[in-house]
Structures are given as structure tokens and as C-alpha cells.
Amino acid sequence: MGAAPEGTGDPQGAARAVREMFTSIAPRYDLLNHLLSFNVDRMWWRKTARRFAAVLSRPEAEVLDLCCGTGDMTFALLRQAGKSSGRILGADFSHAMLQRAYVKSTGTALRWIEADALSLPFPPAQFDLVTTAFGFRNLADYDAGLREITRVLRPGGECGILDFAEPRGIVGRFYRVYFKRVLPVVGTMISGVRGPYAYLPSSVERFPEPEEMLERMRAAGFREVSWTPYTFGIAGLYWGRK
């Protein structure tokens, strides 16, 4: 089970379509993220980074931000780490996104690498923390992605997956109207590209419910798992320890 943009029939085609979509919206990506979320996305990144304050405070910590896009989650990790000398690395398979992350990181110690989350160019047990914000949902194979995260984590290492969810109740009803009808129109109008913002609601619908996602994490090798909802369950943080 994984992302399946319209018109794709296999994991390779899905991955190629996702890369092309994110490359096409890279110039307006940051603007649209903040605009369409009413800047709540900044709070989600900060809250997620605070969850890993203990790891980030360790001078020897090795941290990987996966599917980093233009690096907003990576920068939140850096701010939380403060003067810690640990290494924080951002990885994404969209060259256009990484170019923007690189420009934004001038003067920092952040490092970037172009890499596929399903086939990472790292040895086993390299990282103390792996995070990913609003990118895991776009992987062509969720279970393969979880196994790869487990592989590169050290024993006792932690994982944080921040992504959208579908809230319940009256909040959920209003949210679905906005997410399915308003957001795609505004996103398409500002970006000038239709596909990505029409794909976004369907990708959230396809993503596993929290209990199923936690079960998939256990199957991938995490011995402790949890899900913490953010902002009425519009988004949430999946946490796991290898």
C-alpha cells in the first residue's frame, strides 16, 4: 500500500509521478504551505521538533529528515537543537526542492542529499533520529518506507512521522469541504499547476488510519509506537522507537 496518483499503475510509476508533481510546484511550495494551512504548519513543525528535544540536545546525535522538501522540518530540528553539534541531514528525491532548501540554509551547518526514501544510501544503524513531515504519505510503498527507516536507525533510535489525518465530527465535516473543494482551487490558481493540489486530498484519504499505521510500524520493527493528534486531528505525529 502506498501513494497512487491518478493514471499510475505500479510503484515505479507512482514514484515518478510524485517526483514530477513536487518538482512542478517547487517555486511556490513554501508560500502555498503557509497560506493553505493558515500558518498552522509552522506550529506543527515546532511541536514535532520539541518532541525530540532530548535526542537533538545530544552533541553526537545523527539526525535524518526524510522527504524534507524545501527543509522546513529540517530547520525546525536545527532550531530545537540550538548549539548542539549533532549533525542534521535533509534528504529528498526532488532536485528542485533541494535546491531551494540549500539556498535557505546558507550560513547553517545543515547538509542535504538527493535520495529515494525507499532506497537510502546509508549503512544500517547510522541515525539516532529519523523524521519526515508531510512526505511519508507520498511514498509508493509505506511498509518498505518503514522498513528502510528502521534499517538506518540505531537500536533505541526514534522515528517521527508528521502527516495529515482525517478529523472526525463537525470539525471533520468543515475540514473535508475546505480540503476537497477550496484547497485544490486555491493551490492550482497560485501554483499554476493542477495535478498536485487535486492529488493532495486523495492521498490523505488513501493513507492508513492511525491504528493501522501503528500496526504497520510494529510490523516494521518498532517496539514502542504512538500517535499524537494535532489541531483537532487535522494532522498528527506517529512516533516509534526501534
JSON list of C-alpha atoms in Angstrom, two decimals:
[
{"chain": "A", "resi": 1, "resn": "MET", "atom": "CA", "xyz": [0.00, 0.00, 0.00]},
{"chain": "A", "resi": 2, "resn": "GLY", "atom": "CA", "xyz": [1.32, 3.40, -0.95]},
{"chain": "A", "resi": 3, "resn": "ALA", "atom": "CA", "xyz": [0.70, 6.57, -2.91]},
{"chain": "A", "resi": 4, "resn": "ALA", "atom": "CA", "xyz": [-1.10, 6.08, -6.22]},
{"chain": "A", "resi": 5, "resn": "PRO", "atom": "CA", "xyz": [-1.53, 9.30, -8.22]},
{"chain": "A", "resi": 6, "resn": "GLU", "atom": "CA", "xyz": [-4.19, 9.18, -10.91]},
{"chain": "A", "resi": 7, "resn": "GLY", "atom": "CA", "xyz": [-3.00, 7.39, -14.03]},
{"chain": "A", "resi": 8, "resn": "THR", "atom": "CA", "xyz": [-0.30, 5.31, -12.34]},
{"chain": "A", "resi": 9, "resn": "GLY", "atom": "CA", "xyz": [-0.41, 1.53, -12.22]},
{"chain": "A", "resi": 10, "resn": "ASP", "atom": "CA", "xyz": [2.72, 0.43, -10.35]},
{"chain": "A", "resi": 11, "resn": "PRO", "atom": "CA", "xyz": [5.08, 1.68, -7.61]},
{"chain": "A", "resi": 12, "resn": "GLN", "atom": "CA", "xyz": [7.67, 2.92, -10.11]},
{"chain": "A", "resi": 13, "resn": "GLY", "atom": "CA", "xyz": [5.08, 4.96, -11.99]},
{"chain": "A", "resi": 14, "resn": "ALA", "atom": "CA", "xyz": [3.67, 6.32, -8.73]},
{"chain": "A", "resi": 15, "resn": "ALA", "atom": "CA", "xyz": [7.11, 7.43, -7.52]},
{"chain": "A", "resi": 16, "resn": "ARG", "atom": "CA", "xyz": [7.86, 9.09, -10.86]},
{"chain": "A", "resi": 17, "resn": "ALA", "atom": "CA", "xyz": [4.52, 10.94, -10.82]},
{"chain": "A", "resi": 18, "resn": "VAL", "atom": "CA", "xyz": [5.07, 12.18, -7.25]},
{"chain": "A", "resi": 19, "resn": "ARG", "atom": "CA", "xyz": [8.56, 13.45, -8.10]},
{"chain": "A", "resi": 20, "resn": "GLU", "atom": "CA", "xyz": [7.24, 15.29, -11.16]},
{"chain": "A", "resi": 21, "resn": "MET", "atom": "CA", "xyz": [4.41, 16.87, -9.15]},
{"chain": "A", "resi": 22, "resn": "PHE", "atom": "CA", "xyz": [6.67, 18.22, -6.43]},
{"chain": "A", "resi": 23, "resn": "THR", "atom": "CA", "xyz": [9.20, 19.44, -8.95]},
{"chain": "A", "resi": 24, "resn": "SER", "atom": "CA", "xyz": [6.45, 21.36, -10.73]},
{"chain": "A", "resi": 25, "resn": "ILE", "atom": "CA", "xyz": [5.28, 23.20, -7.59]},
{"chain": "A", "resi": 26, "resn": "ALA", "atom": "CA", "xyz": [8.71, 23.78, -6.01]},
{"chain": "A", "resi": 27, "resn": "PRO", "atom": "CA", "xyz": [8.80, 27.55, -6.84]},
{"chain": "A", "resi": 28, "resn": "ARG", "atom": "CA", "xyz": [5.56, 28.20, -4.89]},
{"chain": "A", "resi": 29, "resn": "TYR", "atom": "CA", "xyz": [5.77, 25.34, -2.40]},
{"chain": "A", "resi": 30, "resn": "ASP", "atom": "CA", "xyz": [6.65, 27.32, 0.75]},
{"chain": "A", "resi": 31, "resn": "LEU", "atom": "CA", "xyz": [4.15, 30.09, 0.03]},
{"chain": "A", "resi": 32, "resn": "LEU", "atom": "CA", "xyz": [1.32, 27.64, -0.53]},
{"chain": "A", "resi": 33, "resn": "ASN", "atom": "CA", "xyz": [2.14, 25.55, 2.54]},
{"chain": "A", "resi": 34, "resn": "HIS", "atom": "CA", "xyz": [1.85, 28.57, 4.81]},
{"chain": "A", "resi": 35, "resn": "LEU", "atom": "CA", "xyz": [-1.12, 30.10, 3.00]},
{"chain": "A", "resi": 36, "resn": "LEU", "atom": "CA", "xyz": [-3.24, 26.97, 2.73]},
{"chain": "A", "resi": 37, "resn": "SER", "atom": "CA", "xyz": [-2.60, 25.93, 6.33]},
{"chain": "A", "resi": 38, "resn": "PHE", "atom": "CA", "xyz": [-3.11, 29.48, 7.67]},
{"chain": "A", "resi": 39, "resn": "ASN", "atom": "CA", "xyz": [0.47, 29.21, 9.04]},
{"chain": "A", "resi": 40, "resn": "VAL", "atom": "CA", "xyz": [-0.52, 26.37, 11.38]},
{"chain": "A", "resi": 41, "resn": "ASP", "atom": "CA", "xyz": [2.10, 24.21, 9.64]},
{"chain": "A", "resi": 42, "resn": "ARG", "atom": "CA", "xyz": [4.83, 26.20, 11.42]},
{"chain": "A", "resi": 43, "resn": "MET", "atom": "CA", "xyz": [3.35, 25.24, 14.77]},
{"chain": "A", "resi": 44, "resn": "TRP", "atom": "CA", "xyz": [3.22, 21.56, 13.76]},
{"chain": "A", "resi": 45, "resn": "TRP", "atom": "CA", "xyz": [6.92, 21.56, 12.83]},
{"chain": "A", "resi": 46, "resn": "ARG", "atom": "CA", "xyz": [7.90, 23.27, 16.11]},
{"chain": "A", "resi": 47, "resn": "LYS", "atom": "CA", "xyz": [5.79, 20.88, 18.15]},
{"chain": "A", "resi": 48, "resn": "THR", "atom": "CA", "xyz": [7.31, 17.87, 16.41]},
{"chain": "A", "resi": 49, "resn": "ALA", "atom": "CA", "xyz": [10.86, 19.16, 16.92]},
{"chain": "A", "resi": 50, "resn": "ARG", "atom": "CA", "xyz": [10.16, 19.70, 20.64]},
{"chain": "A", "resi": 51, "resn": "ARG", "atom": "CA", "xyz": [9.05, 16.06, 20.90]},
{"chain": "A", "resi": 52, "resn": "PHE", "atom": "CA", "xyz": [12.63, 15.08, 20.09]},
{"chain": "A", "resi": 53, "resn": "ALA", "atom": "CA", "xyz": [14.39, 17.68, 22.26]},
{"chain": "A", "resi": 54, "resn": "ALA", "atom": "CA", "xyz": [16.26, 15.01, 24.24]},
{"chain": "A", "resi": 55, "resn": "VAL", "atom": "CA", "xyz": [17.79, 13.44, 21.12]},
{"chain": "A", "resi": 56, "resn": "LEU", "atom": "CA", "xyz": [18.55, 16.78, 19.49]},
{"chain": "A", "resi": 57, "resn": "SER", "atom": "CA", "xyz": [20.36, 18.05, 22.60]},
{"chain": "A", "resi": 58, "resn": "ARG", "atom": "CA", "xyz": [22.97, 15.29, 22.36]},
{"chain": "A", "resi": 59, "resn": "PRO", "atom": "CA", "xyz": [26.18, 16.61, 20.74]},
{"chain": "A", "resi": 60, "resn": "GLU", "atom": "CA", "xyz": [26.86, 13.31, 18.98]},
{"chain": "A", "resi": 61, "resn": "ALA", "atom": "CA", "xyz": [23.33, 12.84, 17.58]},
{"chain": "A", "resi": 62, "resn": "GLU", "atom": "CA", "xyz": [22.93, 11.87, 13.92]},
{"chain": "A", "resi": 63, "resn": "VAL", "atom": "CA", "xyz": [19.59, 13.09, 12.55]},
{"chain": "A", "resi": 64, "resn": "LEU", "atom": "CA", "xyz": [17.92, 12.47, 9.18]},
{"chain": "A", "resi": 65, "resn": "ASP", "atom": "CA", "xyz": [14.92, 14.46, 7.95]},
{"chain": "A", "resi": 66, "resn": "LEU", "atom": "CA", "xyz": [13.43, 12.33, 5.20]},
{"chain": "A", "resi": 67, "resn": "CYS", "atom": "CA", "xyz": [11.32, 13.66, 2.30]},
{"chain": "A", "resi": 68, "resn": "CYS", "atom": "CA", "xyz": [12.47, 17.06, 3.52]},
{"chain": "A", "resi": 69, "resn": "GLY", "atom": "CA", "xyz": [11.19, 19.13, 0.58]},
{"chain": "A", "resi": 70, "resn": "THR", "atom": "CA", "xyz": [12.47, 22.69, 0.98]},
{"chain": "A", "resi": 71, "resn": "GLY", "atom": "CA", "xyz": [13.59, 21.92, 4.53]},
{"chain": "A", "resi": 72, "resn": "ASP", "atom": "CA", "xyz": [11.05, 23.49, 6.88]},
{"chain": "A", "resi": 73, "resn": "MET", "atom": "CA", "xyz": [11.01, 20.47, 9.23]},
{"chain": "A", "resi": 74, "resn": "THR", "atom": "CA", "xyz": [14.81, 20.29, 8.99]},
{"chain": "A", "resi": 75, "resn": "PHE", "atom": "CA", "xyz": [15.09, 23.93, 10.07]},
{"chain": "A", "resi": 76, "resn": "ALA", "atom": "CA", "xyz": [12.72, 23.29, 12.99]},
{"chain": "A", "resi": 77, "resn": "LEU", "atom": "CA", "xyz": [15.01, 20.47, 14.13]},
{"chain": "A", "resi": 78, "resn": "LEU", "atom": "CA", "xyz": [18.02, 22.77, 13.85]},
{"chain": "A", "resi": 79, "resn": "ARG", "atom": "CA", "xyz": [16.35, 25.48, 15.93]},
{"chain": "A", "resi": 80, "resn": "GLN", "atom": "CA", "xyz": [15.42, 22.95, 18.60]},
{"chain": "A", "resi": 81, "resn": "ALA", "atom": "CA", "xyz": [18.95, 21.55, 18.67]},
{"chain": "A", "resi": 82, "resn": "GLY", "atom": "CA", "xyz": [20.33, 25.03, 19.34]},
{"chain": "A", "resi": 83, "resn": "LYS", "atom": "CA", "xyz": [24.07, 24.96, 19.90]},
{"chain": "A", "resi": 84, "resn": "SER", "atom": "CA", "xyz": [24.26, 21.17, 19.87]},
{"chain": "A", "resi": 85, "resn": "SER", "atom": "CA", "xyz": [26.96, 19.98, 17.49]},
{"chain": "A", "resi": 86, "resn": "GLY", "atom": "CA", "xyz": [24.96, 16.98, 16.26]},
{"chain": "A", "resi": 87, "resn": "ARG", "atom": "CA", "xyz": [24.64, 16.50, 12.50]},
{"chain": "A", "resi": 88, "resn": "ILE", "atom": "CA", "xyz": [21.28, 17.12, 10.80]},
{"chain": "A", "resi": 89, "resn": "LEU", "atom": "CA", "xyz": [20.85, 15.91, 7.25]},
{"chain": "A", "resi": 90, "resn": "GLY", "atom": "CA", "xyz": [17.89, 16.54, 4.92]},
{"chain": "A", "resi": 91, "resn": "ALA", "atom": "CA", "xyz": [17.06, 14.07, 2.14]},
{"chain": "A", "resi": 92, "resn": "ASP", "atom": "CA", "xyz": [14.61, 14.28, -0.74]},
{"chain": "A", "resi": 93, "resn": "PHE", "atom": "CA", "xyz": [14.32, 12.83, -4.24]},
{"chain": "A", "resi": 94, "resn": "SER", "atom": "CA", "xyz": [13.22, 16.12, -5.83]},
{"chain": "A", "resi": 95, "resn": "HIS", "atom": "CA", "xyz": [16.25, 18.06, -7.01]},
{"chain": "A", "resi": 96, "resn": "ALA", "atom": "CA", "xyz": [14.18, 21.25, -7.38]},
{"chain": "A", "resi": 97, "resn": "MET", "atom": "CA", "xyz": [13.06, 21.09, -3.75]},
{"chain": "A", "resi": 98, "resn": "LEU", "atom": "CA", "xyz": [16.61, 20.51, -2.50]},
{"chain": "A", "resi": 99, "resn": "GLN", "atom": "CA", "xyz": [17.90, 23.48, -4.49]},
{"chain": "A", "resi": 100, "resn": "ARG", "atom": "CA", "xyz": [15.56, 25.72, -2.52]},
{"chain": "A", "resi": 101, "resn": "ALA", "atom": "CA", "xyz": [16.46, 24.07, 0.77]},
{"chain": "A", "resi": 102, "resn": "TYR", "atom": "CA", "xyz": [20.15, 24.64, 0.02]},
{"chain": "A", "resi": 103, "resn": "VAL", "atom": "CA", "xyz": [19.63, 28.35, -0.67]},
{"chain": "A", "resi": 104, "resn": "LYS", "atom": "CA", "xyz": [17.58, 28.76, 2.52]},
{"chain": "A", "resi": 105, "resn": "SER", "atom": "CA", "xyz": [20.27, 27.06, 4.62]},
{"chain": "A", "resi": 106, "resn": "THR", "atom": "CA", "xyz": [23.13, 29.42, 3.77]},
{"chain": "A", "resi": 107, "resn": "GLY", "atom": "CA", "xyz": [25.13, 30.08, 6.92]},
{"chain": "A", "resi": 108, "resn": "THR", "atom": "CA", "xyz": [23.95, 26.96, 8.75]},
{"chain": "A", "resi": 109, "resn": "ALA", "atom": "CA", "xyz": [25.52, 23.54, 9.26]},
{"chain": "A", "resi": 110, "resn": "LEU", "atom": "CA", "xyz": [22.64, 21.74, 7.57]},
{"chain": "A", "resi": 111, "resn": "ARG", "atom": "CA", "xyz": [23.53, 19.28, 4.83]},
{"chain": "A", "resi": 112, "resn": "TRP", "atom": "CA", "xyz": [21.37, 17.93, 2.01]},
{"chain": "A", "resi": 113, "resn": "ILE", "atom": "CA", "xyz": [21.35, 14.79, -0.09]},
{"chain": "A", "resi": 114, "resn": "GLU", "atom": "CA", "xyz": [19.25, 13.75, -3.09]},
{"chain": "A", "resi": 115, "resn": "ALA", "atom": "CA", "xyz": [17.97, 10.27, -2.24]},
{"chain": "A", "resi": 116, "resn": "ASP", "atom": "CA", "xyz": [14.99, 7.94, -2.58]},
{"chain": "A", "resi": 117, "resn": "ALA", "atom": "CA", "xyz": [13.34, 7.19, 0.78]},
{"chain": "A", "resi": 118, "resn": "LEU", "atom": "CA", "xyz": [12.78, 3.58, -0.30]},
{"chain": "A", "resi": 119, "resn": "SER", "atom": "CA", "xyz": [16.47, 3.01, -1.05]},
{"chain": "A", "resi": 120, "resn": "LEU", "atom": "CA", "xyz": [18.60, 5.20, 1.19]},
{"chain": "A", "resi": 121, "resn": "PRO", "atom": "CA", "xyz": [22.36, 5.46, 0.55]},
{"chain": "A", "resi": 122, "resn": "PHE", "atom": "CA", "xyz": [23.26, 4.91, 4.21]},
{"chain": "A", "resi": 123, "resn": "PRO", "atom": "CA", "xyz": [24.61, 1.91, 6.13]},
{"chain": "A", "resi": 124, "resn": "PRO", "atom": "CA", "xyz": [22.44, 0.22, 8.76]},
{"chain": "A", "resi": 125, "resn": "ALA", "atom": "CA", "xyz": [22.12, 1.77, 12.20]},
{"chain": "A", "resi": 126, "resn": "GLN", "atom": "CA", "xyz": [23.54, 5.20, 11.33]},
{"chain": "A", "resi": 127, "resn": "PHE", "atom": "CA", "xyz": [20.94, 7.60, 12.79]},
{"chain": "A", "resi": 128, "resn": "ASP", "atom": "CA", "xyz": [19.60, 8.36, 16.25]},
{"chain": "A", "resi": 129, "resn": "LEU", "atom": "CA", "xyz": [16.51, 10.08, 14.85]},
{"chain": "A", "resi": 130, "resn": "VAL", "atom": "CA", "xyz": [14.64, 9.96, 11.55]},
{"chain": "A", "resi": 131, "resn": "THR", "atom": "CA", "xyz": [11.79, 12.41, 10.93]},
{"chain": "A", "resi": 132, "resn": "THR", "atom": "CA", "xyz": [9.57, 13.09, 7.96]},
{"chain": "A", "resi": 133, "resn": "ALA", "atom": "CA", "xyz": [6.91, 15.80, 7.66]},
{"chain": "A", "resi": 134, "resn": "PHE", "atom": "CA", "xyz": [4.08, 15.50, 5.13]},
{"chain": "A", "resi": 135, "resn": "GLY", "atom": "CA", "xyz": [6.22, 13.38, 2.85]},
{"chain": "A", "resi": 136, "resn": "PHE", "atom": "CA", "xyz": [5.80, 9.80, 4.04]},
{"chain": "A", "resi": 137, "resn": "ARG", "atom": "CA", "xyz": [2.22, 9.76, 2.73]},
{"chain": "A", "resi": 138, "resn": "ASN", "atom": "CA", "xyz": [3.63, 10.18, -0.79]},
{"chain": "A", "resi": 139, "resn": "LEU", "atom": "CA", "xyz": [5.83, 7.07, -0.74]},
{"chain": "A", "resi": 140, "resn": "ALA", "atom": "CA", "xyz": [4.90, 4.39, -3.27]},
{"chain": "A", "resi": 141, "resn": "ASP", "atom": "CA", "xyz": [5.18, 1.68, -0.58]},
{"chain": "A", "resi": 142, "resn": "TYR", "atom": "CA", "xyz": [4.50, 2.59, 3.05]},
{"chain": "A", "resi": 143, "resn": "ASP", "atom": "CA", "xyz": [5.78, -0.68, 4.51]},
{"chain": "A", "resi": 144, "resn": "ALA", "atom": "CA", "xyz": [9.01, -0.51, 2.51]},
{"chain": "A", "resi": 145, "resn": "GLY", "atom": "CA", "xyz": [9.47, 3.06, 3.73]},
{"chain": "A", "resi": 146, "resn": "LEU", "atom": "CA", "xyz": [9.04, 2.00, 7.36]},
{"chain": "A", "resi": 147, "resn": "ARG", "atom": "CA", "xyz": [11.47, -0.88, 6.93]},
{"chain": "A", "resi": 148, "resn": "GLU", "atom": "CA", "xyz": [14.06, 1.47, 5.43]},
{"chain": "A", "resi": 149, "resn": "ILE", "atom": "CA", "xyz": [13.65, 3.91, 8.32]},
{"chain": "A", "resi": 150, "resn": "THR", "atom": "CA", "xyz": [14.11, 1.02, 10.77]},
{"chain": "A", "resi": 151, "resn": "ARG", "atom": "CA", "xyz": [17.19, -0.15, 8.90]},
{"chain": "A", "resi": 152, "resn": "VAL", "atom": "CA", "xyz": [19.04, 3.17, 9.16]},
{"chain": "A", "resi": 153, "resn": "LEU", "atom": "CA", "xyz": [18.07, 3.78, 12.81]},
{"chain": "A", "resi": 154, "resn": "ARG", "atom": "CA", "xyz": [20.35, 2.68, 15.63]},
{"chain": "A", "resi": 155, "resn": "PRO", "atom": "CA", "xyz": [18.88, 0.38, 18.29]},
{"chain": "A", "resi": 156, "resn": "GLY", "atom": "CA", "xyz": [16.88, 2.65, 20.59]},
{"chain": "A", "resi": 157, "resn": "GLY", "atom": "CA", "xyz": [16.68, 5.29, 17.87]},
{"chain": "A", "resi": 158, "resn": "GLU", "atom": "CA", "xyz": [13.46, 7.23, 17.37]},
{"chain": "A", "resi": 159, "resn": "CYS", "atom": "CA", "xyz": [11.24, 7.94, 14.38]},
{"chain": "A", "resi": 160, "resn": "GLY", "atom": "CA", "xyz": [8.72, 10.75, 13.92]},
{"chain": "A", "resi": 161, "resn": "ILE", "atom": "CA", "xyz": [6.24, 10.80, 11.02]},
{"chain": "A", "resi": 162, "resn": "LEU", "atom": "CA", "xyz": [4.19, 14.00, 10.85]},
{"chain": "A", "resi": 163, "resn": "ASP", "atom": "CA", "xyz": [1.35, 13.82, 8.37]},
{"chain": "A", "resi": 164, "resn": "PHE", "atom": "CA", "xyz": [-2.25, 14.71, 7.66]},
{"chain": "A", "resi": 165, "resn": "ALA", "atom": "CA", "xyz": [-5.21, 12.78, 9.03]},
{"chain": "A", "resi": 166, "resn": "GLU", "atom": "CA", "xyz": [-8.98, 12.97, 8.65]},
{"chain": "A", "resi": 167, "resn": "PRO", "atom": "CA", "xyz": [-10.61, 14.51, 11.74]},
{"chain": "A", "resi": 168, "resn": "ARG", "atom": "CA", "xyz": [-13.99, 13.33, 12.98]},
{"chain": "A", "resi": 169, "resn": "GLY", "atom": "CA", "xyz": [-17.19, 15.14, 13.93]},
{"chain": "A", "resi": 170, "resn": "ILE", "atom": "CA", "xyz": [-18.18, 18.66, 12.97]},
{"chain": "A", "resi": 171, "resn": "VAL", "atom": "CA", "xyz": [-14.53, 19.72, 12.57]},
{"chain": "A", "resi": 172, "resn": "GLY", "atom": "CA", "xyz": [-14.09, 16.87, 10.10]},
{"chain": "A", "resi": 173, "resn": "ARG", "atom": "CA", "xyz": [-17.08, 18.00, 8.04]},
{"chain": "A", "resi": 174, "resn": "PHE", "atom": "CA", "xyz": [-15.80, 21.56, 7.69]},
{"chain": "A", "resi": 175, "resn": "TYR", "atom": "CA", "xyz": [-12.29, 20.28, 7.08]},
{"chain": "A", "resi": 176, "resn": "ARG", "atom": "CA", "xyz": [-13.38, 18.00, 4.23]},
{"chain": "A", "resi": 177, "resn": "VAL", "atom": "CA", "xyz": [-15.22, 20.84, 2.49]},
{"chain": "A", "resi": 178, "resn": "TYR", "atom": "CA", "xyz": [-12.12, 23.03, 2.68]},
{"chain": "A", "resi": 179, "resn": "PHE", "atom": "CA", "xyz": [-9.66, 20.24, 1.84]},
{"chain": "A", "resi": 180, "resn": "LYS", "atom": "CA", "xyz": [-11.56, 18.83, -1.14]},
{"chain": "A", "resi": 181, "resn": "ARG", "atom": "CA", "xyz": [-13.14, 21.93, -2.64]},
{"chain": "A", "resi": 182, "resn": "VAL", "atom": "CA", "xyz": [-11.32, 25.09, -1.59]},
{"chain": "A", "resi": 183, "resn": "LEU", "atom": "CA", "xyz": [-7.70, 23.99, -1.22]},
{"chain": "A", "resi": 184, "resn": "PRO", "atom": "CA", "xyz": [-7.35, 22.40, -4.69]},
{"chain": "A", "resi": 185, "resn": "VAL", "atom": "CA", "xyz": [-8.77, 25.52, -6.37]},
{"chain": "A", "resi": 186, "resn": "VAL", "atom": "CA", "xyz": [-6.54, 27.97, -4.48]},
{"chain": "A", "resi": 187, "resn": "GLY", "atom": "CA", "xyz": [-3.47, 25.74, -4.81]},
{"chain": "A", "resi": 188, "resn": "THR", "atom": "CA", "xyz": [-3.96, 25.33, -8.53]},
{"chain": "A", "resi": 189, "resn": "MET", "atom": "CA", "xyz": [-4.58, 29.04, -9.07]},
{"chain": "A", "resi": 190, "resn": "ILE", "atom": "CA", "xyz": [-1.43, 30.17, -7.24]},
{"chain": "A", "resi": 191, "resn": "SER", "atom": "CA", "xyz": [0.92, 27.40, -8.37]},
{"chain": "A", "resi": 192, "resn": "GLY", "atom": "CA", "xyz": [-0.35, 27.33, -11.94]},
{"chain": "A", "resi": 193, "resn": "VAL", "atom": "CA", "xyz": [-0.28, 23.53, -11.79]},
{"chain": "A", "resi": 194, "resn": "ARG", "atom": "CA", "xyz": [-3.45, 21.48, -11.29]},
{"chain": "A", "resi": 195, "resn": "GLY", "atom": "CA", "xyz": [-2.25, 17.94, -10.55]},
{"chain": "A", "resi": 196, "resn": "PRO", "atom": "CA", "xyz": [-0.58, 18.24, -7.13]},
{"chain": "A", "resi": 197, "resn": "TYR", "atom": "CA", "xyz": [-3.42, 20.02, -5.36]},
{"chain": "A", "resi": 198, "resn": "ALA", "atom": "CA", "xyz": [-6.06, 17.74, -6.82]},
{"chain": "A", "resi": 199, "resn": "TYR", "atom": "CA", "xyz": [-3.93, 14.77, -5.69]},
{"chain": "A", "resi": 200, "resn": "LEU", "atom": "CA", "xyz": [-3.49, 16.01, -2.10]},
{"chain": "A", "resi": 201, "resn": "PRO", "atom": "CA", "xyz": [-7.00, 15.18, -0.75]},
{"chain": "A", "resi": 202, "resn": "SER", "atom": "CA", "xyz": [-6.98, 11.74, -2.37]},
{"chain": "A", "resi": 203, "resn": "SER", "atom": "CA", "xyz": [-3.55, 10.98, -0.90]},
{"chain": "A", "resi": 204, "resn": "VAL", "atom": "CA", "xyz": [-4.85, 11.75, 2.60]},
{"chain": "A", "resi": 205, "resn": "GLU", "atom": "CA", "xyz": [-7.92, 9.56, 2.06]},
{"chain": "A", "resi": 206, "resn": "ARG", "atom": "CA", "xyz": [-5.67, 6.71, 0.94]},
{"chain": "A", "resi": 207, "resn": "PHE", "atom": "CA", "xyz": [-3.30, 6.99, 3.90]},
{"chain": "A", "resi": 208, "resn": "PRO", "atom": "CA", "xyz": [-3.88, 4.40, 6.68]},
{"chain": "A", "resi": 209, "resn": "GLU", "atom": "CA", "xyz": [-5.94, 5.28, 9.73]},
{"chain": "A", "resi": 210, "resn": "PRO", "atom": "CA", "xyz": [-3.84, 5.80, 12.90]},
{"chain": "A", "resi": 211, "resn": "GLU", "atom": "CA", "xyz": [-4.40, 2.32, 14.34]},
{"chain": "A", "resi": 212, "resn": "GLU", "atom": "CA", "xyz": [-3.47, 0.66, 11.06]},
{"chain": "A", "resi": 213, "resn": "MET", "atom": "CA", "xyz": [-0.41, 2.87, 10.69]},
{"chain": "A", "resi": 214, "resn": "LEU", "atom": "CA", "xyz": [0.74, 2.00, 14.21]},
{"chain": "A", "resi": 215, "resn": "GLU", "atom": "CA", "xyz": [0.34, -1.70, 13.42]},
{"chain": "A", "resi": 216, "resn": "ARG", "atom": "CA", "xyz": [2.44, -1.27, 10.29]},
{"chain": "A", "resi": 217, "resn": "MET", "atom": "CA", "xyz": [5.13, 0.42, 12.40]},
{"chain": "A", "resi": 218, "resn": "ARG", "atom": "CA", "xyz": [5.17, -2.50, 14.82]},
{"chain": "A", "resi": 219, "resn": "ALA", "atom": "CA", "xyz": [5.49, -4.93, 11.92]},
{"chain": "A", "resi": 220, "resn": "ALA", "atom": "CA", "xyz": [8.46, -2.92, 10.59]},
{"chain": "A", "resi": 221, "resn": "GLY", "atom": "CA", "xyz": [10.38, -3.33, 13.86]},
{"chain": "A", "resi": 222, "resn": "PHE", "atom": "CA", "xyz": [9.34, -0.54, 16.22]},
{"chain": "A", "resi": 223, "resn": "ARG", "atom": "CA", "xyz": [8.81, -1.86, 19.75]},
{"chain": "A", "resi": 224, "resn": "GLU", "atom": "CA", "xyz": [7.08, 1.29, 21.05]},
{"chain": "A", "resi": 225, "resn": "VAL", "atom": "CA", "xyz": [4.65, 3.33, 18.95]},
{"chain": "A", "resi": 226, "resn": "SER", "atom": "CA", "xyz": [2.13, 6.13, 19.47]},
{"chain": "A", "resi": 227, "resn": "TRP", "atom": "CA", "xyz": [0.06, 8.69, 17.59]},
{"chain": "A", "resi": 228, "resn": "THR", "atom": "CA", "xyz": [-0.48, 12.24, 18.84]},
{"chain": "A", "resi": 229, "resn": "PRO", "atom": "CA", "xyz": [-3.17, 14.29, 17.04]},
{"chain": "A", "resi": 230, "resn": "TYR", "atom": "CA", "xyz": [-2.51, 17.97, 16.27]},
{"chain": "A", "resi": 231, "resn": "THR", "atom": "CA", "xyz": [-5.19, 20.66, 15.79]},
{"chain": "A", "resi": 232, "resn": "PHE", "atom": "CA", "xyz": [-8.35, 18.54, 16.22]},
{"chain": "A", "resi": 233, "resn": "GLY", "atom": "CA", "xyz": [-6.76, 15.65, 14.35]},
{"chain": "A", "resi": 234, "resn": "ILE", "atom": "CA", "xyz": [-6.12, 17.50, 11.10]},
{"chain": "A", "resi": 235, "resn": "ALA", "atom": "CA", "xyz": [-2.53, 16.30, 11.39]},
{"chain": "A", "resi": 236, "resn": "GLY", "atom": "CA", "xyz": [-0.69, 14.07, 13.81]},
{"chain": "A", "resi": 237, "resn": "LEU", "atom": "CA", "xyz": [2.67, 12.69, 14.83]},
{"chain": "A", "resi": 238, "resn": "TYR", "atom": "CA", "xyz": [3.44, 8.99, 14.60]},
{"chain": "A", "resi": 239, "resn": "TRP", "atom": "CA", "xyz": [6.26, 8.11, 16.98]},
{"chain": "A", "resi": 240, "resn": "GLY", "atom": "CA", "xyz": [8.27, 4.93, 17.22]},
{"chain": "A", "resi": 241, "resn": "ARG", "atom": "CA", "xyz": [11.36, 3.55, 18.92]},
{"chain": "A", "resi": 242, "resn": "LYS", "atom": "CA", "xyz": [13.47, 0.86, 17.28]}
]
